[in-house]
mmCIF file of N, CA and C in Angstrom:
data_model
loop_
_atom_site.group_PDB
_atom_site.id
_atom_site.type_symbol
_atom_site.label_atom_id
_atom_site.label_comp_id
_atom_site.label_asym_id
_atom_site.label_seq_id
_atom_site.Cartn_x
_atom_site.Cartn_y
_atom_site.Cartn_z
ATOM 1 N N MET A 10 11.358 -22.588 13.927
ATOM 2 C CA MET A 10 12.306 -23.273 12.353
ATOM 3 C C MET A 10 11.511 -23.677 11.681
ATOM 4 N N GLN A 11 12.008 -24.058 10.456
ATOM 5 C CA GLN A 11 11.165 -24.524 9.538
ATOM 6 C C GLN A 11 12.278 -25.843 8.531
ATOM 7 N N GLN A 12 11.945 -26.647 8.674
ATOM 8 C CA GLN A 12 12.556 -27.582 7.713
ATOM 9 C C GLN A 12 13.687 -28.419 8.240
ATOM 10 N N ILE A 13 13.422 -28.925 9.985
ATOM 11 C CA ILE A 13 14.389 -29.732 10.354
ATOM 12 C C ILE A 13 14.431 -31.110 10.108
ATOM 13 N N PRO A 14 16.539 -31.109 9.602
ATOM 14 C CA PRO A 14 16.750 -32.296 8.765
ATOM 15 C C PRO A 14 16.116 -33.512 9.926
ATOM 16 N N VAL A 15 16.068 -34.923 9.596
ATOM 17 C CA VAL A 15 16.082 -35.906 9.991
ATOM 18 C C VAL A 15 15.997 -36.718 10.024
ATOM 19 N N ASN A 16 16.865 -37.646 10.959
ATOM 20 C CA ASN A 16 17.354 -39.238 10.776
ATOM 21 C C ASN A 16 16.622 -40.687 10.921
ATOM 22 N N LEU A 17 16.188 -41.158 9.629
ATOM 23 C CA LEU A 17 15.278 -42.304 9.760
ATOM 24 C C LEU A 17 15.540 -43.414 9.929
ATOM 25 N N SER A 18 16.980 -43.645 9.924
ATOM 26 C CA SER A 18 17.801 -44.287 9.995
ATOM 27 C C SER A 18 17.351 -45.782 10.347
ATOM 28 N N GLY A 19 17.145 -45.517 11.735
ATOM 29 C CA GLY A 19 16.968 -46.239 12.724
ATOM 30 C C GLY A 19 15.017 -46.717 12.686
ATOM 31 N N TYR A 20 14.556 -46.683 11.356
ATOM 32 C CA TYR A 20 13.253 -46.609 11.445
ATOM 33 C C TYR A 20 12.783 -47.536 10.223
ATOM 34 N N LYS A 21 12.171 -48.986 10.001
ATOM 35 C CA LYS A 21 11.768 -48.931 8.284
ATOM 36 C C LYS A 21 10.636 -48.550 8.205
ATOM 37 N N LEU A 22 10.631 -48.048 7.048
ATOM 38 C CA LEU A 22 9.241 -47.566 6.648
ATOM 39 C C LEU A 22 9.126 -48.385 5.424
ATOM 40 N N MET A 23 7.575 -48.692 4.798
ATOM 41 C CA MET A 23 7.035 -49.696 4.267
ATOM 42 C C MET A 23 6.119 -48.679 3.425
ATOM 43 N N VAL A 24 6.016 -48.645 2.244
ATOM 44 C CA VAL A 24 4.527 -47.678 1.486
ATOM 45 C C VAL A 24 3.434 -48.543 1.916
ATOM 46 N N THR A 25 1.969 -47.710 2.790
ATOM 47 C CA THR A 25 0.964 -48.027 2.806
ATOM 48 C C THR A 25 0.186 -47.795 1.444
ATOM 49 N N GLU A 26 0.232 -46.032 1.074
ATOM 50 C CA GLU A 26 -0.458 -45.691 0.252
ATOM 51 C C GLU A 26 0.782 -45.164 -1.059
ATOM 52 N N GLU A 27 0.151 -45.900 -2.222
ATOM 53 C CA GLU A 27 1.516 -45.294 -3.592
ATOM 54 C C GLU A 27 1.233 -43.928 -3.485
ATOM 55 N N PRO A 28 2.390 -43.678 -3.522
ATOM 56 C CA PRO A 28 2.941 -42.120 -4.065
ATOM 57 C C PRO A 28 1.602 -41.572 -4.953
ATOM 58 N N ALA A 29 1.165 -40.375 -4.919
ATOM 59 C CA ALA A 29 0.363 -39.399 -5.778
ATOM 60 C C ALA A 29 0.227 -37.952 -5.965
ATOM 61 N N MET A 30 0.195 -37.714 -6.515
ATOM 62 C CA MET A 30 -0.246 -35.734 -6.831
ATOM 63 C C MET A 30 -0.838 -35.691 -6.341
ATOM 64 N N LYS A 31 -0.533 -34.922 -4.425
ATOM 65 C CA LYS A 31 -1.200 -34.202 -3.369
ATOM 66 C C LYS A 31 -2.105 -33.056 -4.049
ATOM 67 N N THR A 32 -3.635 -33.223 -3.408
ATOM 68 C CA THR A 32 -4.646 -32.273 -3.685
ATOM 69 C C THR A 32 -5.292 -31.951 -2.465
ATOM 70 N N ARG A 33 -5.497 -30.361 -2.579
ATOM 71 C CA ARG A 33 -5.823 -30.061 -0.950
ATOM 72 C C ARG A 33 -7.440 -29.592 -2.361
ATOM 73 N N THR A 34 -8.529 -29.149 -1.127
ATOM 74 C CA THR A 34 -10.256 -29.187 -1.539
ATOM 75 C C THR A 34 -9.904 -27.573 -1.132
ATOM 76 N N VAL A 35 -10.364 -26.768 -1.783
ATOM 77 C CA VAL A 35 -10.821 -25.175 -2.274
ATOM 78 C C VAL A 35 -11.980 -24.276 -2.594
ATOM 79 N N ASP A 36 -12.838 -24.216 -1.752
ATOM 80 C CA ASP A 36 -14.271 -24.209 -2.225
ATOM 81 C C ASP A 36 -14.781 -25.222 -2.808
ATOM 82 N N GLY A 37 -14.828 -25.987 -1.964
ATOM 83 C CA GLY A 37 -15.270 -27.864 -2.541
ATOM 84 C C GLY A 37 -15.109 -27.945 -3.739
ATOM 85 N N ARG A 38 -14.128 -27.900 -4.328
ATOM 86 C CA ARG A 38 -13.038 -28.642 -5.818
ATOM 87 C C ARG A 38 -12.112 -28.976 -5.067
ATOM 88 N N ASP A 39 -11.577 -30.477 -5.210
ATOM 89 C CA ASP A 39 -9.689 -30.546 -5.334
ATOM 90 C C ASP A 39 -8.663 -30.072 -6.495
ATOM 91 N N GLU A 40 -8.049 -29.003 -5.946
ATOM 92 C CA GLU A 40 -6.916 -28.646 -6.729
ATOM 93 C C GLU A 40 -4.901 -29.470 -6.518
ATOM 94 N N PHE A 41 -4.416 -29.768 -7.645
ATOM 95 C CA PHE A 41 -3.070 -30.057 -7.473
ATOM 96 C C PHE A 41 -2.157 -29.106 -6.964
ATOM 97 N N VAL A 42 -1.517 -29.736 -5.599
ATOM 98 C CA VAL A 42 -0.672 -28.844 -4.954
ATOM 99 C C VAL A 42 0.448 -28.610 -5.378
ATOM 100 N N THR A 43 1.014 -27.610 -5.919
ATOM 101 C CA THR A 43 2.245 -27.040 -6.212
ATOM 102 C C THR A 43 3.121 -26.694 -5.469
ATOM 103 N N ASP A 44 4.510 -26.294 -5.213
ATOM 104 C CA ASP A 44 5.506 -25.445 -5.073
ATOM 105 C C ASP A 44 5.475 -23.997 -5.790
ATOM 106 N N GLN A 45 6.191 -22.801 -4.829
ATOM 107 C CA GLN A 45 6.108 -21.564 -5.180
ATOM 108 C C GLN A 45 7.184 -21.641 -6.639
ATOM 109 N N ASN A 46 7.255 -22.450 -7.076
ATOM 110 C CA ASN A 46 7.793 -22.388 -8.640
ATOM 111 C C ASN A 46 7.153 -23.179 -9.741
ATOM 112 N N GLY A 47 5.950 -23.671 -9.191
ATOM 113 C CA GLY A 47 4.814 -24.254 -9.745
ATOM 114 C C GLY A 47 4.717 -25.668 -9.852
ATOM 115 N N VAL A 48 5.756 -26.344 -9.191
ATOM 116 C CA VAL A 48 6.553 -27.780 -9.956
ATOM 117 C C VAL A 48 5.104 -28.499 -8.810
ATOM 118 N N THR A 49 4.645 -29.657 -9.167
ATOM 119 C CA THR A 49 3.574 -29.865 -8.492
ATOM 120 C C THR A 49 4.270 -30.927 -7.680
ATOM 121 N N MET A 50 3.563 -31.494 -6.766
ATOM 122 C CA MET A 50 4.331 -31.989 -5.041
ATOM 123 C C MET A 50 3.305 -33.516 -5.170
ATOM 124 N N PHE A 51 3.755 -34.315 -4.195
ATOM 125 C CA PHE A 51 3.043 -36.160 -4.186
ATOM 126 C C PHE A 51 3.045 -36.072 -2.707
ATOM 127 N N VAL A 52 2.368 -36.931 -2.867
ATOM 128 C CA VAL A 52 2.371 -37.563 -0.961
ATOM 129 C C VAL A 52 2.446 -38.792 -1.364
ATOM 130 N N VAL A 53 2.986 -39.742 -0.300
ATOM 131 C CA VAL A 53 3.117 -41.157 -0.426
ATOM 132 C C VAL A 53 2.892 -41.461 1.406
ATOM 133 N N GLY A 54 2.019 -42.484 1.671
ATOM 134 C CA GLY A 54 1.982 -42.856 3.399
ATOM 135 C C GLY A 54 2.557 -44.343 3.644
ATOM 136 N N LEU A 55 3.436 -43.711 4.443
ATOM 137 C CA LEU A 55 4.761 -44.859 4.830
ATOM 138 C C LEU A 55 3.670 -45.746 6.502
ATOM 139 N N PHE A 56 4.590 -46.665 6.806
ATOM 140 C CA PHE A 56 4.753 -47.393 7.917
ATOM 141 C C PHE A 56 5.492 -47.209 8.319
ATOM 142 N N ALA A 57 6.004 -46.294 9.823
ATOM 143 C CA ALA A 57 7.024 -46.297 9.894
ATOM 144 C C ALA A 57 7.339 -47.149 11.620
ATOM 145 N N LYS A 58 8.068 -47.890 11.268
ATOM 146 C CA LYS A 58 8.155 -49.193 12.939
ATOM 147 C C LYS A 58 9.797 -48.816 13.334
ATOM 148 N N GLN A 59 10.243 -48.419 14.467
ATOM 149 C CA GLN A 59 11.777 -48.881 14.757
ATOM 150 C C GLN A 59 12.393 -49.939 14.883
ATOM 151 N N ARG A 60 13.108 -50.241 14.670
ATOM 152 C CA ARG A 60 14.059 -51.377 14.632
ATOM 153 C C ARG A 60 15.194 -51.496 15.979
ATOM 154 N N PRO A 61 14.523 -53.030 15.899
ATOM 155 C CA PRO A 61 14.399 -52.988 17.237
ATOM 156 C C PRO A 61 16.329 -53.273 17.542
ATOM 157 N N ALA A 62 16.336 -52.871 19.055
ATOM 158 C CA ALA A 62 17.619 -52.960 19.731
ATOM 159 C C ALA A 62 18.133 -54.486 20.513
ATOM 160 N N ALA A 63 19.599 -54.618 20.220
ATOM 161 C CA ALA A 63 19.379 -56.306 20.339
ATOM 162 C C ALA A 63 19.003 -56.573 21.021
ATOM 163 N N GLY A 64 18.154 -57.771 21.194
ATOM 164 C CA GLY A 64 17.579 -58.811 22.478
ATOM 165 C C GLY A 64 16.088 -57.734 22.267
ATOM 166 N N GLN A 65 15.575 -57.229 22.200
ATOM 167 C CA GLN A 65 14.783 -56.511 22.267
ATOM 168 C C GLN A 65 13.257 -56.088 21.410
ATOM 169 N N LYS A 66 12.081 -55.932 22.321
ATOM 170 C CA LYS A 66 11.228 -56.375 21.289
ATOM 171 C C LYS A 66 11.167 -54.651 20.041
ATOM 172 N N ALA A 67 10.407 -54.575 18.893
ATOM 173 C CA ALA A 67 10.625 -53.004 18.368
ATOM 174 C C ALA A 67 9.606 -52.830 19.044
ATOM 175 N N PRO A 68 9.394 -51.418 19.525
ATOM 176 C CA PRO A 68 8.214 -50.383 19.509
ATOM 177 C C PRO A 68 6.857 -50.668 18.529
ATOM 178 N N LYS A 69 5.700 -50.317 19.101
ATOM 179 C CA LYS A 69 4.476 -49.654 17.499
ATOM 180 C C LYS A 69 5.174 -49.220 16.610
ATOM 181 N N GLY A 70 4.942 -49.369 15.469
ATOM 182 C CA GLY A 70 4.717 -48.114 14.145
ATOM 183 C C GLY A 70 3.939 -47.160 14.185
ATOM 184 N N GLU A 71 3.606 -46.378 14.233
ATOM 185 C CA GLU A 71 2.854 -45.478 13.350
ATOM 186 C C GLU A 71 3.010 -44.971 11.377
ATOM 187 N N GLU A 72 2.184 -44.873 11.312
ATOM 188 C CA GLU A 72 1.563 -44.614 9.879
ATOM 189 C C GLU A 72 1.654 -42.796 9.444
ATOM 190 N N ILE A 73 2.558 -42.842 8.599
ATOM 191 C CA ILE A 73 2.564 -40.962 8.338
ATOM 192 C C ILE A 73 2.877 -41.039 6.971
ATOM 193 N N LYS A 74 2.131 -39.258 6.541
ATOM 194 C CA LYS A 74 1.776 -38.719 5.353
ATOM 195 C C LYS A 74 3.250 -38.066 4.966
ATOM 196 N N VAL A 75 3.969 -38.641 3.628
ATOM 197 C CA VAL A 75 5.224 -37.426 3.378
ATOM 198 C C VAL A 75 5.515 -36.652 2.297
ATOM 199 N N THR A 76 5.278 -35.549 1.988
ATOM 200 C CA THR A 76 4.648 -35.094 1.148
ATOM 201 C C THR A 76 6.375 -34.494 -0.225
ATOM 202 N N LEU A 77 6.430 -35.610 -1.657
ATOM 203 C CA LEU A 77 7.770 -35.112 -1.839
ATOM 204 C C LEU A 77 7.830 -33.901 -2.807
ATOM 205 N N THR A 78 8.841 -33.752 -2.828
ATOM 206 C CA THR A 78 9.176 -32.495 -3.252
ATOM 207 C C THR A 78 8.725 -32.831 -5.437
ATOM 208 N N ALA A 79 9.343 -33.979 -5.325
ATOM 209 C CA ALA A 79 9.281 -34.879 -6.854
ATOM 210 C C ALA A 79 8.861 -36.023 -7.200
ATOM 211 N N ASP A 80 8.066 -36.302 -8.431
ATOM 212 C CA ASP A 80 7.597 -37.421 -8.775
ATOM 213 C C ASP A 80 8.959 -38.297 -8.717
ATOM 214 N N PRO A 81 8.538 -39.823 -7.144
ATOM 215 C CA PRO A 81 9.459 -40.600 -7.557
ATOM 216 C C PRO A 81 9.643 -41.183 -8.059
ATOM 217 N N GLY A 82 8.545 -41.642 -9.578
ATOM 218 C CA GLY A 82 8.821 -42.747 -10.408
ATOM 219 C C GLY A 82 8.023 -43.748 -10.144
ATOM 220 N N GLU A 83 7.583 -44.874 -10.719
ATOM 221 C CA GLU A 83 7.670 -46.286 -10.868
ATOM 222 C C GLU A 83 8.568 -47.130 -9.850
ATOM 223 N N GLY A 84 7.230 -48.048 -9.216
ATOM 224 C CA GLY A 84 8.144 -49.078 -8.327
ATOM 225 C C GLY A 84 8.279 -48.623 -6.956
ATOM 226 N N PHE A 85 6.896 -47.802 -6.746
ATOM 227 C CA PHE A 85 6.274 -48.124 -4.458
ATOM 228 C C PHE A 85 5.459 -48.761 -4.828
ATOM 229 N N GLU A 86 5.195 -49.639 -4.930
ATOM 230 C CA GLU A 86 3.651 -50.303 -4.108
ATOM 231 C C GLU A 86 3.485 -50.692 -3.172
ATOM 232 N N ASP A 87 2.759 -50.530 -2.615
ATOM 233 C CA ASP A 87 2.046 -51.155 -1.500
ATOM 234 C C ASP A 87 2.962 -52.399 -0.704
ATOM 235 N N GLY A 88 3.772 -52.246 0.035
ATOM 236 C CA GLY A 88 4.678 -53.089 0.682
ATOM 237 C C GLY A 88 5.905 -53.180 0.261
ATOM 238 N N THR A 89 6.396 -51.952 -0.165
ATOM 239 C CA THR A 89 7.569 -52.104 -0.789
ATOM 240 C C THR A 89 8.327 -51.334 0.584
ATOM 241 N N TYR A 90 9.454 -51.740 0.923
ATOM 242 C CA TYR A 90 10.463 -51.066 1.730
ATOM 243 C C TYR A 90 10.597 -50.020 1.255
ATOM 244 N N VAL A 91 11.483 -48.648 2.057
ATOM 245 C CA VAL A 91 12.205 -47.452 1.210
ATOM 246 C C VAL A 91 12.547 -46.523 1.855
ATOM 247 N N GLU A 92 13.072 -45.761 1.570
ATOM 248 C CA GLU A 92 14.214 -44.966 2.287
ATOM 249 C C GLU A 92 13.451 -43.483 1.994
ATOM 250 N N LEU A 93 13.914 -42.767 2.208
ATOM 251 C CA LEU A 93 13.842 -41.073 2.320
ATOM 252 C C LEU A 93 14.804 -40.572 1.980
ATOM 253 N N ILE A 94 14.786 -39.383 0.900
ATOM 254 C CA ILE A 94 15.873 -38.942 1.144
ATOM 255 C C ILE A 94 15.522 -37.181 0.990
ATOM 256 N N ASP A 95 16.811 -37.504 2.385
ATOM 257 C CA ASP A 95 16.851 -35.730 2.047
ATOM 258 C C ASP A 95 15.146 -35.076 3.559
ATOM 259 N N ALA A 96 15.224 -36.209 4.404
ATOM 260 C CA ALA A 96 14.162 -36.130 5.233
ATOM 261 C C ALA A 96 13.979 -35.137 5.777
ATOM 262 N N THR A 97 12.945 -34.232 6.309
ATOM 263 C CA THR A 97 13.036 -32.982 6.786
ATOM 264 C C THR A 97 11.627 -33.049 7.677
ATOM 265 N N VAL A 98 11.447 -32.363 8.776
ATOM 266 C CA VAL A 98 9.739 -32.110 9.646
ATOM 267 C C VAL A 98 9.646 -30.672 10.074
ATOM 268 N N THR A 99 8.705 -30.749 9.736
ATOM 269 C CA THR A 99 8.462 -29.555 9.670
ATOM 270 C C THR A 99 6.961 -28.995 11.215
ATOM 271 N N PRO A 100 7.260 -28.646 12.427
ATOM 272 C CA PRO A 100 6.290 -28.314 12.976
ATOM 273 C C PRO A 100 4.986 -27.264 12.342
ATOM 274 N N TYR A 101 4.274 -27.348 13.559
ATOM 275 C CA TYR A 101 2.691 -26.330 12.947
ATOM 276 C C TYR A 101 2.137 -26.253 13.613
ATOM 277 N N SER A 102 1.416 -25.173 13.634
ATOM 278 C CA SER A 102 0.141 -24.840 14.676
ATOM 279 C C SER A 102 -0.471 -23.836 14.277
ATOM 280 N N PHE A 103 -2.572 -24.241 14.192
ATOM 281 C CA PHE A 103 -2.859 -23.091 13.544
ATOM 282 C C PHE A 103 -4.474 -23.372 13.899
ATOM 283 N N LYS A 104 -5.276 -22.019 14.126
ATOM 284 C CA LYS A 104 -6.543 -22.661 14.968
ATOM 285 C C LYS A 104 -7.766 -22.846 13.030
ATOM 286 N N ASN A 105 -7.972 -24.035 13.139
ATOM 287 C CA ASN A 105 -9.072 -24.296 11.658
ATOM 288 C C ASN A 105 -11.148 -23.370 12.280
ATOM 289 N N ASP A 106 -11.364 -23.790 11.358
ATOM 290 C CA ASP A 106 -12.829 -22.945 11.083
ATOM 291 C C ASP A 106 -13.131 -22.793 12.513
ATOM 292 N N LYS A 107 -12.577 -24.104 12.825
ATOM 293 C CA LYS A 107 -14.042 -23.756 14.936
ATOM 294 C C LYS A 107 -13.526 -23.217 15.296
ATOM 295 N N GLY A 108 -11.969 -22.871 15.678
ATOM 296 C CA GLY A 108 -11.885 -21.730 16.921
ATOM 297 C C GLY A 108 -10.702 -23.019 17.090
ATOM 298 N N GLU A 109 -10.344 -23.983 17.176
ATOM 299 C CA GLU A 109 -9.520 -25.289 17.689
ATOM 300 C C GLU A 109 -7.878 -25.013 17.408
ATOM 301 N N THR A 110 -7.226 -25.012 18.278
ATOM 302 C CA THR A 110 -5.776 -25.054 17.694
ATOM 303 C C THR A 110 -5.373 -26.587 17.193
ATOM 304 N N VAL A 111 -5.011 -26.991 16.145
ATOM 305 C CA VAL A 111 -4.405 -28.187 15.692
ATOM 306 C C VAL A 111 -2.539 -27.805 15.349
ATOM 307 N N SER A 112 -2.350 -29.024 16.169
ATOM 308 C CA SER A 112 -0.428 -28.687 15.794
ATOM 309 C C SER A 112 0.167 -29.894 15.516
ATOM 310 N N GLY A 113 1.198 -30.562 14.542
ATOM 311 C CA GLY A 113 1.821 -31.464 14.935
ATOM 312 C C GLY A 113 2.902 -31.075 13.436
ATOM 313 N N ILE A 114 3.270 -32.409 13.703
ATOM 314 C CA ILE A 114 5.004 -31.932 11.955
ATOM 315 C C ILE A 114 4.043 -32.753 11.012
ATOM 316 N N ALA A 115 4.728 -31.803 10.070
ATOM 317 C CA ALA A 115 4.689 -32.180 8.691
ATOM 318 C C ALA A 115 6.117 -32.931 7.905
ATOM 319 N N PHE A 116 6.124 -33.980 7.402
ATOM 320 C CA PHE A 116 6.687 -34.564 6.965
ATOM 321 C C PHE A 116 7.223 -34.340 5.627
ATOM 322 N N LYS A 117 8.585 -34.268 4.731
ATOM 323 C CA LYS A 117 8.810 -33.789 3.620
ATOM 324 C C LYS A 117 10.084 -34.434 2.627
ATOM 325 N N ALA A 118 10.163 -34.656 1.940
ATOM 326 C CA ALA A 118 11.608 -35.606 1.222
ATOM 327 C C ALA A 118 11.613 -34.866 -0.226
ATOM 328 N N THR A 119 12.655 -35.110 -0.480
ATOM 329 C CA THR A 119 12.461 -34.742 -1.463
ATOM 330 C C THR A 119 12.512 -35.863 -2.783
ATOM 331 N N GLY A 120 12.917 -37.236 -1.781
ATOM 332 C CA GLY A 120 12.178 -38.667 -2.867
ATOM 333 C C GLY A 120 12.056 -39.538 -2.098
ATOM 334 N N LEU A 121 12.212 -40.737 -3.126
ATOM 335 C CA LEU A 121 12.069 -42.441 -1.832
ATOM 336 C C LEU A 121 13.260 -43.058 -2.986
ATOM 337 N N LYS A 122 13.756 -44.090 -2.152
ATOM 338 C CA LYS A 122 14.741 -44.874 -2.606
ATOM 339 C C LYS A 122 14.677 -46.583 -1.641
ATOM 340 N N PRO A 123 13.812 -47.346 -3.110
ATOM 341 C CA PRO A 123 13.537 -48.467 -2.857
ATOM 342 C C PRO A 123 15.047 -49.002 -1.919
ATOM 343 N N LEU A 124 14.483 -49.339 -1.443
ATOM 344 C CA LEU A 124 15.512 -50.593 -0.729
ATOM 345 C C LEU A 124 15.427 -52.009 -0.450
ATOM 346 N N GLY A 125 16.431 -52.754 -0.974
ATOM 347 C CA GLY A 125 17.057 -54.185 -1.710
ATOM 348 C C GLY A 125 16.540 -54.520 -2.349
#
């Protein structure tokens, strides 16, 4: 199953790495990542921390990387609280060059919305 919708309304999301064009290294050189239509993808680092239930302490948070399908624009500096627009996760699993299996989930969204 690809692109599973995810509801992150129970989490506070804070920018830890400002949005930038997504790159990958191919044959020792960096290149920009685009979708199948040639549109440049962006990536943002977020710290996700669950909002605590009444009378409870919030669990530890986690830093996540989110691929954005469009330029989010200005105003998303380090420390800005945001909401993801149309957030999804996609599970992946592959064998790397060392023969090890690498598995996880990849976060993706169509954009960012500042909070407050």
